[in-house]
Short mmCIF file of C-alpha atoms (C1' of nucleotides) in Angstrom, two decimals:
data_model
loop_
_atom_site.label_atom_id
_atom_site.label_comp_id
_atom_site.label_asym_id
_atom_site.label_seq_id
_atom_site.Cartn_x
_atom_site.Cartn_y
_atom_site.Cartn_z
CA MET A 1 26.02 -3.69 -7.42
CA GLY A 2 26.25 0.07 -9.05
CA SER A 3 30.05 -0.75 -9.91
CA THR A 4 30.60 0.70 -12.78
CA LEU A 5 34.49 -1.29 -13.25
CA ILE A 6 35.12 -2.63 -16.62
CA PHE A 7 37.92 -5.02 -17.14
CA ALA A 8 39.08 -6.45 -20.46
CA PHE A 9 37.46 -9.78 -21.46
CA MET A 10 34.11 -8.62 -20.30
CA ARG A 11 31.01 -9.69 -21.17
CA THR A 12 28.44 -6.87 -21.58
CA ARG A 13 25.43 -6.37 -19.52
CA ASP A 14 22.36 -6.44 -21.32
CA GLU A 15 20.63 -3.05 -19.99
CA ASN A 16 17.33 -4.57 -21.75
CA LYS A 17 17.23 -7.14 -19.09
CA ILE A 18 18.00 -4.66 -16.72
CA GLU A 19 14.76 -2.29 -17.78
CA ALA A 20 12.44 -5.52 -18.25
CA ILE A 21 12.97 -6.28 -15.06
CA TYR A 22 12.04 -2.74 -13.27
CA ARG A 23 9.40 -2.74 -15.70
CA GLU A 24 7.69 -5.80 -14.91
CA ALA A 25 8.35 -4.80 -11.51
CA LEU A 26 6.53 -2.06 -11.15
CA GLN A 27 3.38 -3.64 -12.83
CA MET A 28 3.49 -6.64 -11.13
CA VAL A 29 2.98 -4.28 -7.97
CA VAL A 30 0.47 -2.29 -9.51
CA ASN A 31 -2.05 -4.93 -10.44
CA GLU A 32 -1.03 -7.33 -7.90
CA GLY A 33 -0.14 -5.31 -4.60
CA PHE A 34 3.27 -5.47 -3.27
CA GLU A 35 2.06 -9.17 -1.59
CA GLY A 36 1.96 -10.00 -5.12
CA LEU A 37 5.52 -9.76 -6.40
CA SER A 38 7.62 -12.68 -6.26
CA MET A 39 11.12 -13.29 -7.35
CA GLN A 40 10.34 -16.16 -9.60
CA LYS A 41 6.99 -14.84 -11.17
CA LEU A 42 9.22 -11.69 -11.79
CA ALA A 43 11.72 -13.73 -13.49
CA LYS A 44 9.60 -15.14 -15.88
CA ALA A 45 7.61 -12.09 -16.65
CA ALA A 46 11.01 -10.35 -17.75
CA GLY A 47 12.37 -13.25 -19.51
CA VAL A 48 15.35 -14.17 -17.69
CA SER A 49 16.55 -16.66 -14.81
CA PRO A 50 15.91 -15.97 -10.90
CA ALA A 51 19.44 -15.81 -10.40
CA THR A 52 19.94 -13.14 -13.29
CA ILE A 53 17.53 -10.50 -10.94
CA TYR A 54 20.34 -11.04 -8.16
CA ILE A 55 23.52 -10.07 -10.42
CA TYR A 56 21.78 -6.71 -10.30
CA PHE A 57 19.99 -6.59 -6.88
CA LYS A 58 21.39 -7.57 -3.26
CA ASP A 59 17.98 -8.72 -2.76
CA LYS A 60 14.04 -8.35 -3.01
CA GLU A 61 14.22 -5.10 -1.09
CA ASP A 62 16.70 -3.73 -2.87
CA LEU A 63 15.02 -4.37 -5.66
CA LEU A 64 12.38 -1.94 -4.56
CA LEU A 65 14.53 0.63 -3.23
CA GLN A 66 16.14 1.01 -6.32
CA LEU A 67 12.95 0.97 -8.40
CA HIS A 68 11.25 3.42 -6.05
CA LYS A 69 14.45 5.76 -6.67
CA ARG A 70 14.82 5.29 -9.99
CA GLU A 71 10.88 6.55 -10.35
CA LEU A 72 10.97 9.27 -7.94
CA ASP A 73 14.61 10.48 -9.88
CA LYS A 74 12.18 10.50 -13.20
CA TYR A 75 9.24 12.31 -11.90
CA PHE A 76 11.55 14.94 -10.11
CA ALA A 77 13.54 15.14 -13.27
CA TYR A 78 10.11 15.60 -15.33
CA ILE A 79 8.54 18.19 -12.41
CA LEU A 80 11.86 20.15 -12.32
CA ASP A 81 11.61 20.90 -16.68
CA GLY A 82 10.67 24.91 -16.84
CA PHE A 83 10.26 25.36 -13.34
CA ASP A 84 12.85 27.85 -11.51
CA PRO A 85 12.53 28.24 -7.61
CA GLU A 86 13.26 32.39 -8.49
CA MET A 87 9.41 32.03 -10.51
CA ASP A 88 6.98 34.81 -8.68
CA PHE A 89 4.56 31.89 -6.82
CA ALA A 90 1.28 31.76 -8.71
CA SER A 91 3.71 30.98 -12.07
CA GLY A 92 6.00 28.46 -10.58
CA LEU A 93 2.90 26.60 -8.52
CA ALA A 94 1.00 26.56 -12.00
CA VAL A 95 3.97 24.90 -13.87
CA GLN A 96 4.61 22.57 -11.03
CA TRP A 97 1.32 21.70 -10.91
CA LYS A 98 1.17 21.31 -14.85
CA ARG A 99 4.02 18.87 -15.07
CA ARG A 100 2.66 16.74 -11.67
CA ALA A 101 -0.48 16.66 -13.55
CA GLU A 102 0.76 15.65 -17.07
CA TYR A 103 3.02 13.03 -15.28
CA VAL A 104 0.79 11.47 -13.08
CA ILE A 105 -1.78 11.27 -15.91
CA LYS A 106 0.50 10.20 -19.03
CA HIS A 107 1.77 7.19 -16.41
CA PRO A 108 -0.50 6.54 -14.35
CA ASN A 109 0.98 2.82 -12.99
CA GLU A 110 4.75 4.94 -11.74
CA GLY A 111 2.48 7.38 -9.87
CA HIS A 112 0.41 4.60 -8.00
CA PHE A 113 3.94 2.86 -7.22
CA MET A 114 5.24 5.90 -5.65
CA GLU A 115 1.74 6.54 -3.75
CA ASN A 116 1.85 3.38 -2.42
CA PHE A 117 5.34 2.82 -1.97
CA ALA A 118 4.51 5.77 0.62
CA PHE A 119 2.53 3.60 3.28
CA THR A 120 5.24 0.64 3.24
CA PRO A 121 8.04 0.02 5.78
CA LEU A 122 10.29 0.97 3.65
CA LEU A 123 9.63 4.50 2.91
CA GLN A 124 12.32 5.68 5.43
CA LYS A 125 14.75 3.54 4.35
CA SER A 126 13.74 5.21 0.44
CA ILE A 127 14.14 8.74 2.35
CA ARG A 128 17.75 8.43 3.41
CA MET A 129 18.86 7.47 0.60
CA ARG A 130 16.99 10.28 -1.19
CA ASP A 131 18.61 13.04 -3.14
CA LYS A 132 18.18 16.28 -1.29
CA ARG A 133 18.44 18.92 -4.10
CA PHE A 134 14.90 18.34 -5.60
CA SER A 135 13.07 19.60 -1.78
CA GLU A 136 15.85 22.17 -1.14
CA MET A 137 14.55 23.95 -4.39
CA MET A 138 10.70 23.44 -3.25
CA SER A 139 11.35 24.73 0.58
CA ARG A 140 12.93 27.97 -1.17
CA PHE A 141 10.39 28.47 -3.74
CA VAL A 142 7.85 28.25 -0.78
CA THR A 143 10.53 30.51 1.66
CA LYS A 144 10.73 33.04 -0.88
CA ALA A 145 7.13 33.28 -1.54
CA ILE A 146 6.54 34.30 2.15
CA GLN A 147 9.16 36.56 2.44
CA ASN A 148 7.59 38.46 -0.73
CA LYS A 149 3.82 38.25 0.16
CA GLU A 150 3.16 35.92 -1.79
CA LEU A 151 2.12 33.31 0.29
CA VAL A 152 0.62 33.86 3.67
CA VAL A 153 3.12 32.75 6.30
CA MET A 154 2.57 28.49 6.71
CA PRO A 155 4.57 25.21 7.40
CA PHE A 156 5.84 23.83 4.02
CA GLU A 157 3.94 21.00 5.00
CA VAL A 158 0.74 22.85 5.06
CA TYR A 159 1.89 24.31 1.89
CA TRP A 160 2.33 21.23 0.25
CA SER A 161 -0.92 19.41 1.44
CA VAL A 162 -3.09 22.52 0.52
CA ALA A 163 -1.55 22.64 -3.00
CA PHE A 164 -0.69 19.02 -4.52
CA ALA A 165 -2.83 16.39 -1.93
CA PRO A 166 -6.16 17.20 -3.92
CA LEU A 167 -4.42 16.37 -7.21
CA TYR A 168 -3.47 12.89 -6.17
CA ASN A 169 -6.29 12.46 -5.02
CA LEU A 170 -8.47 13.10 -8.26
CA VAL A 171 -5.73 11.17 -9.97
CA ARG A 172 -5.69 8.03 -7.64
CA TYR A 173 -9.74 7.99 -8.74
CA HIS A 174 -9.10 8.79 -12.17
CA LYS A 175 -6.95 5.57 -12.07
CA ALA A 176 -9.13 3.24 -10.63
CA GLY A 177 -12.14 4.74 -12.63
CA MET A 178 -14.06 5.25 -9.78
CA ASN A 179 -14.57 7.53 -6.88
CA LEU A 180 -14.68 6.51 -3.13
CA SER A 181 -18.52 5.35 -3.67
CA GLY A 182 -17.68 2.76 -6.59
CA GLU A 183 -19.09 5.78 -9.22
CA LYS A 184 -17.62 5.67 -12.63
CA PHE A 185 -15.08 8.54 -12.45
CA GLN A 186 -12.85 10.01 -15.49
CA LEU A 187 -10.85 13.34 -14.62
CA THR A 188 -11.22 15.99 -17.24
CA ASP A 189 -9.14 18.91 -17.70
CA GLU A 190 -11.96 21.15 -16.80
CA MET A 191 -11.94 19.52 -13.52
CA LEU A 192 -8.07 19.90 -13.23
CA MET A 193 -8.51 23.21 -13.92
CA GLN A 194 -10.69 24.16 -11.59
CA THR A 195 -9.10 22.04 -8.91
CA LEU A 196 -5.94 24.58 -9.57
CA SER A 197 -8.32 27.70 -9.47
CA LEU A 198 -9.62 26.24 -5.80
CA VAL A 199 -5.97 25.55 -4.88
CA LEU A 200 -4.72 29.31 -5.75
CA LYS A 201 -7.83 30.92 -4.17
CA ALA A 202 -6.92 29.19 -0.96
CA LEU A 203 -3.17 30.07 -1.20
CA LYS A 204 -3.30 33.63 -2.12
CA PRO A 205 -2.59 35.86 0.71
CA GLY A 206 -5.82 37.84 2.38
CA ALA A 207 -8.09 37.39 4.93
CA GLY A 208 -8.50 33.54 6.03
CA GLU A 209 -11.77 32.34 6.76
CA PRO A 210 -12.70 31.85 10.73
CA VAL A 211 -12.70 28.44 11.85
CA PRO A 212 -14.36 26.90 15.30
CA ASP A 213 -11.33 25.77 17.51
CA ILE A 214 -10.34 22.03 16.47
CA SER A 215 -8.34 20.81 19.18
CA CYS A 216 -7.64 17.03 18.25
CA ILE A 217 -3.83 16.90 19.52
CA LYS A 218 -3.79 18.88 22.67
CA HIS A 219 -6.30 17.16 24.33
CA GLN A 220 -5.75 13.47 23.94
CA MET B 1 -18.84 -17.42 8.60
CA GLY B 2 -21.61 -14.62 10.17
CA SER B 3 -24.54 -17.02 10.59
CA THR B 4 -25.99 -16.56 14.04
CA LEU B 5 -28.04 -19.43 14.26
CA ILE B 6 -28.20 -20.86 18.00
CA PHE B 7 -28.48 -24.20 18.64
CA ALA B 8 -28.75 -25.87 21.80
CA PHE B 9 -26.00 -27.45 23.34
CA MET B 10 -23.53 -24.92 21.67
CA ARG B 11 -20.22 -24.26 23.21
CA THR B 12 -19.98 -20.38 22.90
CA ARG B 13 -17.97 -18.69 20.74
CA ASP B 14 -15.35 -16.20 22.30
CA GLU B 15 -15.38 -12.76 20.93
CA ASN B 16 -12.18 -11.74 22.69
CA LYS B 17 -10.28 -13.76 19.64
CA ILE B 18 -12.32 -12.41 16.61
CA GLU B 19 -11.36 -8.66 18.59
CA ALA B 20 -7.47 -10.36 18.53
CA ILE B 21 -7.54 -11.51 15.07
CA TYR B 22 -8.71 -7.98 13.83
CA ARG B 23 -6.67 -5.90 16.43
CA GLU B 24 -3.18 -8.01 15.13
CA ALA B 25 -4.41 -8.60 11.63
CA LEU B 26 -4.39 -4.30 11.67
CA GLN B 27 -1.41 -4.08 13.75
CA MET B 28 0.66 -6.50 11.66
CA VAL B 29 -0.27 -4.49 7.72
CA VAL B 30 0.45 -1.47 9.36
CA ASN B 31 4.07 -2.61 10.90
CA GLU B 32 4.89 -4.69 7.97
CA GLY B 33 3.19 -4.07 5.03
CA PHE B 34 0.46 -6.60 3.56
CA GLU B 35 3.17 -8.89 2.44
CA GLY B 36 4.09 -8.81 5.98
CA LEU B 37 0.91 -10.46 7.36
CA SER B 38 1.33 -13.95 7.21
CA MET B 39 -1.47 -16.70 8.66
CA GLN B 40 0.63 -18.20 11.07
CA LYS B 41 2.26 -15.07 12.33
CA LEU B 42 -1.41 -13.86 12.80
CA ALA B 43 -2.46 -16.63 14.58
CA LYS B 44 0.63 -16.52 16.96
CA ALA B 45 0.14 -13.02 17.68
CA ALA B 46 -3.40 -13.54 18.21
CA GLY B 47 -2.99 -16.20 20.50
CA VAL B 48 -4.88 -18.82 18.35
CA SER B 49 -4.54 -21.48 16.42
CA PRO B 50 -4.11 -21.30 12.72
CA ALA B 51 -7.39 -23.46 12.32
CA THR B 52 -9.32 -21.04 14.25
CA ILE B 53 -9.11 -18.30 11.69
CA TYR B 54 -10.69 -20.30 9.30
CA ILE B 55 -13.87 -20.71 11.51
CA TYR B 56 -14.40 -17.07 11.58
CA PHE B 57 -12.74 -16.06 7.54
CA LYS B 58 -13.29 -18.10 4.43
CA ASP B 59 -9.64 -16.90 3.79
CA LYS B 60 -6.98 -14.46 4.06
CA GLU B 61 -8.62 -12.07 1.50
CA ASP B 62 -12.12 -12.23 3.50
CA LEU B 63 -10.33 -11.46 6.27
CA LEU B 64 -8.68 -8.57 5.23
CA LEU B 65 -12.29 -7.56 3.19
CA GLN B 66 -14.00 -8.07 6.56
CA LEU B 67 -11.47 -5.98 8.55
CA HIS B 68 -11.26 -3.42 6.23
CA LYS B 69 -15.47 -3.19 6.22
CA ARG B 70 -15.33 -2.87 9.70
CA GLU B 71 -12.96 -0.09 10.19
CA LEU B 72 -14.93 2.01 7.49
CA ASP B 73 -18.12 1.41 9.28
CA LYS B 74 -16.51 2.25 12.79
CA TYR B 75 -14.88 5.24 11.40
CA PHE B 76 -18.04 6.69 9.04
CA ALA B 77 -20.12 5.83 12.06
CA TYR B 78 -17.67 8.59 14.28
CA ILE B 79 -17.80 11.17 11.41
CA LEU B 80 -21.55 11.00 11.12
CA ASP B 81 -22.10 11.62 14.93
CA GLY B 82 -23.00 14.97 15.59
CA PHE B 83 -23.34 15.89 11.47
CA ASP B 84 -26.42 16.43 9.64
CA PRO B 85 -26.27 16.80 6.02
CA GLU B 86 -28.92 19.83 6.42
CA MET B 87 -26.62 21.32 8.39
CA ASP B 88 -25.42 24.70 6.34
CA PHE B 89 -22.42 24.26 4.62
CA ALA B 90 -19.41 25.97 6.55
CA SER B 91 -20.74 24.56 9.97
CA GLY B 92 -21.55 20.89 8.06
CA LEU B 93 -17.65 20.89 6.85
CA ALA B 94 -16.00 22.15 9.81
CA VAL B 95 -17.97 19.53 11.91
CA GLN B 96 -16.78 16.69 9.28
CA TRP B 97 -12.87 18.32 9.19
CA LYS B 98 -12.79 18.12 12.99
CA ARG B 99 -14.49 14.21 13.40
CA ARG B 100 -12.15 13.09 10.32
CA ALA B 101 -8.90 14.69 12.07
CA GLU B 102 -9.88 13.68 15.92
CA TYR B 103 -10.51 10.10 14.55
CA VAL B 104 -7.21 9.53 12.48
CA ILE B 105 -5.02 11.30 14.82
CA LYS B 106 -6.35 9.09 17.77
CA HIS B 107 -6.12 5.93 15.94
CA PRO B 108 -3.31 6.32 13.07
CA ASN B 109 -2.98 2.75 12.52
CA GLU B 110 -6.55 2.79 11.54
CA GLY B 111 -6.60 5.72 9.15
CA HIS B 112 -3.33 4.15 8.09
CA PHE B 113 -4.67 0.63 6.94
CA MET B 114 -7.70 2.45 5.62
CA GLU B 115 -5.75 4.84 3.15
CA ASN B 116 -2.99 1.86 2.28
CA PHE B 117 -5.96 -0.19 1.76
CA ALA B 118 -7.11 1.95 -0.88
CA PHE B 119 -3.90 1.18 -3.07
CA THR B 120 -4.52 -2.59 -3.23
CA PRO B 121 -6.42 -4.74 -5.83
CA LEU B 122 -8.88 -5.66 -2.71
CA LEU B 123 -10.16 -2.10 -2.87
CA GLN B 124 -12.89 -2.88 -5.64
CA LYS B 125 -14.21 -5.90 -4.12
CA SER B 126 -14.51 -3.92 -0.44
CA ILE B 127 -16.53 -0.79 -2.38
CA ARG B 128 -18.69 -3.60 -3.38
CA MET B 129 -19.65 -4.55 -0.25
CA ARG B 130 -20.05 -0.97 0.98
CA ASP B 131 -22.86 0.47 2.53
CA LYS B 132 -24.33 3.23 0.41
CA ARG B 133 -25.97 5.13 3.49
CA PHE B 134 -22.55 7.33 3.77
CA SER B 135 -21.89 8.38 0.43
CA GLU B 136 -25.76 9.32 0.07
CA MET B 137 -25.87 11.71 2.64
CA MET B 138 -22.34 13.09 1.89
CA SER B 139 -23.25 13.44 -1.62
CA ARG B 140 -26.32 15.26 -1.04
CA PHE B 141 -24.71 17.56 1.75
CA VAL B 142 -22.48 18.64 -0.76
CA THR B 143 -25.51 18.89 -3.57
CA LYS B 144 -27.77 21.04 -1.54
CA ALA B 145 -24.62 23.03 -0.70
CA ILE B 146 -24.67 23.78 -4.28
CA GLN B 147 -28.06 24.49 -4.67
CA ASN B 148 -27.92 26.82 -1.91
CA LYS B 149 -24.94 29.03 -3.34
CA GLU B 150 -22.78 28.28 -0.56
CA LEU B 151 -20.71 25.83 -2.53
CA VAL B 152 -19.35 26.78 -6.03
CA VAL B 153 -20.35 24.38 -8.54
CA MET B 154 -18.20 21.58 -8.70
CA PRO B 155 -18.22 17.29 -9.29
CA PHE B 156 -18.54 15.69 -5.71
CA GLU B 157 -14.75 14.58 -6.43
CA VAL B 158 -13.39 17.68 -6.92
CA TYR B 159 -15.47 18.94 -3.47
CA TRP B 160 -14.03 16.01 -1.54
CA SER B 161 -10.26 15.96 -2.83
CA VAL B 162 -9.89 20.06 -2.15
CA ALA B 163 -11.70 19.76 1.56
CA PHE B 164 -10.33 16.30 2.51
CA ALA B 165 -7.12 15.29 0.95
CA PRO B 166 -4.64 17.92 2.85
CA LEU B 167 -6.06 16.62 6.14
CA TYR B 168 -5.20 12.97 5.72
CA ASN B 169 -1.92 14.32 3.61
CA LEU B 170 -0.89 16.12 6.91
CA VAL B 171 -2.04 13.25 9.10
CA ARG B 172 0.18 10.87 7.19
CA TYR B 173 3.24 12.94 7.94
CA HIS B 174 2.53 13.51 11.34
CA LYS B 175 2.17 9.38 11.58
CA ALA B 176 5.33 8.79 9.77
CA GLY B 177 6.82 11.59 12.16
CA MET B 178 8.48 13.17 9.08
CA ASN B 179 7.71 14.70 5.85
CA LEU B 180 9.07 13.09 2.46
CA SER B 181 12.11 14.92 2.86
CA GLY B 182 12.57 12.80 5.87
CA GLU B 183 12.75 16.07 8.34
CA LYS B 184 10.90 15.49 11.36
CA PHE B 185 7.27 17.01 11.59
CA GLN B 186 4.63 16.70 14.21
CA LEU B 187 1.22 17.86 13.01
CA THR B 188 -0.32 20.59 15.94
CA ASP B 189 -3.72 22.05 15.97
CA GLU B 190 -2.59 25.60 15.17
CA MET B 191 -1.75 23.70 11.46
CA LEU B 192 -5.08 22.06 11.34
CA MET B 193 -6.77 24.95 12.08
CA GLN B 194 -4.42 26.70 9.67
CA THR B 195 -5.53 23.99 6.93
CA LEU B 196 -9.37 24.10 7.23
CA SER B 197 -9.15 27.50 7.16
CA LEU B 198 -7.58 27.67 3.69
CA VAL B 199 -9.64 24.80 2.28
CA LEU B 200 -13.10 26.87 3.49
CA LYS B 201 -11.46 30.09 1.86
CA ALA B 202 -11.04 27.45 -1.18
CA LEU B 203 -14.34 26.38 -1.23
CA LYS B 204 -16.03 29.68 -0.53
CA PRO B 205 -18.44 30.91 -3.46
CA GLY B 206 -16.82 33.64 -5.40
CA ALA B 207 -14.89 34.60 -8.16
CA GLY B 208 -12.27 31.65 -8.46
CA GLU B 209 -8.73 32.69 -9.42
CA PRO B 210 -7.46 33.06 -13.49
CA VAL B 211 -5.78 29.59 -14.19
CA PRO B 212 -3.14 29.13 -17.25
CA ASP B 213 -4.43 26.41 -19.76
CA ILE B 214 -3.19 22.91 -18.63
CA SER B 215 -4.67 20.25 -20.84
CA CYS B 216 -3.09 17.02 -19.23
CA ILE B 217 -6.18 14.53 -20.68
CA LYS B 218 -7.28 15.86 -24.35
CA HIS B 219 -4.03 15.90 -25.88
CA GLN B 220 -2.43 12.23 -24.88
"C1'" DA C 1 -23.76 -36.21 35.45
"C1'" DA C 2 -24.44 -36.60 31.11
"C1'" DT C 3 -25.06 -34.91 26.09
"C1'" DA C 4 -25.10 -32.48 21.90
"C1'" DT C 5 -23.04 -29.00 19.39
"C1'" DA C 6 -19.88 -25.85 17.94
"C1'" DA C 7 -15.79 -23.95 18.71
"C1'" DA C 8 -10.83 -24.45 18.90
"C1'" DT C 9 -6.58 -26.75 18.43
"C1'" DG C 10 -1.88 -28.83 16.77
"C1'" DA C 11 0.17 -31.16 13.03
"C1'" DA C 12 0.47 -31.60 8.75
"C1'" DC C 13 -0.41 -30.73 3.52
"C1'" DG C 14 1.54 -29.62 -1.16
"C1'" DT C 15 3.00 -24.99 -2.57
"C1'" DT C 16 4.94 -21.26 -3.38
"C1'" DC C 17 8.58 -18.24 -1.28
"C1'" DA C 18 13.29 -15.74 -1.63
"C1'" DT C 19 17.80 -16.87 -2.98
"C1'" DT C 20 22.25 -19.88 -4.17
"C1'" DC C 21 25.25 -22.49 -6.96
"C1'" DA C 22 27.88 -25.44 -9.80
"C1'" DT C 23 27.69 -24.25 -14.85
"C1'" DT C 24 27.44 -22.76 -19.65
"C1'" DT C 25 26.91 -18.59 -22.66
"C1'" DT C 26 28.59 -14.02 -24.28
"C1'" DA C 27 31.62 -10.77 -26.53
"C1'" DA C 28 35.49 -7.94 -26.81
"C1'" DA C 29 40.57 -7.97 -26.08
"C1'" DA C 30 44.67 -10.37 -27.68
"C1'" DT D 1 41.10 -18.11 -32.97
"C1'" DT D 2 42.21 -18.11 -27.99
"C1'" DT D 3 41.54 -16.22 -23.79
"C1'" DT D 4 39.36 -14.15 -20.16
"C1'" DA D 5 35.54 -12.71 -16.40
"C1'" DA D 6 31.78 -11.38 -15.80
"C1'" DA D 7 26.81 -12.28 -17.78
"C1'" DA D 8 23.53 -15.44 -17.29
"C1'" DT D 9 21.04 -19.50 -16.71
"C1'" DG D 10 17.95 -23.89 -14.81
"C1'" DA D 11 17.69 -26.60 -11.02
"C1'" DA D 12 17.96 -26.83 -6.59
"C1'" DT D 13 17.80 -25.15 -1.85
"C1'" DG D 14 15.22 -24.76 2.92
"C1'" DA D 15 11.93 -21.99 4.73
"C1'" DA D 16 7.57 -19.65 5.12
"C1'" DC D 17 3.37 -19.81 2.89
"C1'" DG D 18 -2.22 -20.75 2.92
"C1'" DT D 19 -5.37 -23.85 4.27
"C1'" DT D 20 -6.85 -28.69 6.08
"C1'" DC D 21 -8.37 -32.38 9.22
"C1'" DA D 22 -8.89 -35.49 12.46
"C1'" DT D 23 -9.41 -34.51 17.06
"C1'" DT D 24 -9.84 -32.17 21.30
"C1'" DT D 25 -12.63 -28.94 24.75
"C1'" DA D 26 -15.75 -26.71 26.18
"C1'" DT D 27 -20.77 -24.98 27.66
"C1'" DA D 28 -25.71 -24.58 27.67
"C1'" DT D 29 -29.21 -27.62 28.32
"C1'" DT D 30 -31.33 -32.41 29.70
#
DNA sequence: AATATAAATGAACGTTCATTCATTTTAAAA
DNA sequence: TTTTAAAATGAATGAACGTTCATTTATATT
């Protein structure tokens, strides 16, 4: 698969073919769902023989895992550009928000694929192949912000959910062109800025809002 | 299909069969993904003949649409219990949060299915069959809260994303048993209460946080 | 017990699926 | 120009797919 040994007398790989396979596979999953991705349809769409796909990928599962890894790598690289975990919290969060928003707005299919993939049984296998450096940086950023009292003490998962889940939800509506009730919806920069403002307000240190007891887990 | 005409000399329907079909279909989608749901495997799992499924459902797509509608109806009914759109904002939001959290924690597969379905091409067809009363109540609740100055002016979609997307993200981690980095994760009541507290803080009227300009949409 | 009707079925349909394989094509080194 | 080894292929594989159909089963009424 990923072997890069080069012998004499080798015919050169046509990288355009690999790109086409990746591109059309992603398109197909987004347009027709995971059950709509077939190797023969994919081969036709990418303009190659079905057998060619098996030169580059062990099987269909391998293709999906490689595609997911590739998309995550591209996404993470984009997010990290201009970001430094040593930034102060508000600036760092704003930079990340902007980069994430820009990417998924400009590349809605890529965003859709990554989110959809997170509900697949393949997710766990994908996580195992993941480069840990990205999440280490994110973790460091949050730990440091808590130490510096720029952020209330909270588990990383709570932070991430409050900080970014609203953004991804808005982008999902935007891509579908409608909200959950079926009403037309188009995301605007004003909405994005307002949402970021609300998120910053939520995460800013200070008295939390009092909350009624909601024991959903203990009393099962 | 949904016909309820009853003639004399009719053999009675075995409702257990329909229940089993629904139950196993949901299980199969959650465990193996949408591409893992086959009518023959489903028939075997539900203990019926493949042909029996086609007595109750026009085809596979119809089965998925009916299943989704059924799950949404159950979920919405649960959420609305104890909720009244005329409640004051903080109480109403807390009630909804508690009900939503309880349901998806107690019924993780059902929650997973509904969220996963939202990325399917079938979503648009499902939205068209949807009972509008639920979203009308939610809409009324928010409009009224804005009028009463209990909530900053914002589009409904922004409200929903800030209010509930963090909850669903946490529950997703909880069901997977890990966060996006692959670290073990278990949701606690404390995390839920903290997240609700942050959400209430975000939505509470008052000065928003200043935010840098993030124009992701205009400059494309 | 006989009857009428829909429920329920197992086997079969043609199609599409993922994958393989014998063969041809390609391109750089010799 | 010849040589070489991987790239690339079209056709074929058996398995699994969604769906149908001729037939049998079950049951509330007569």
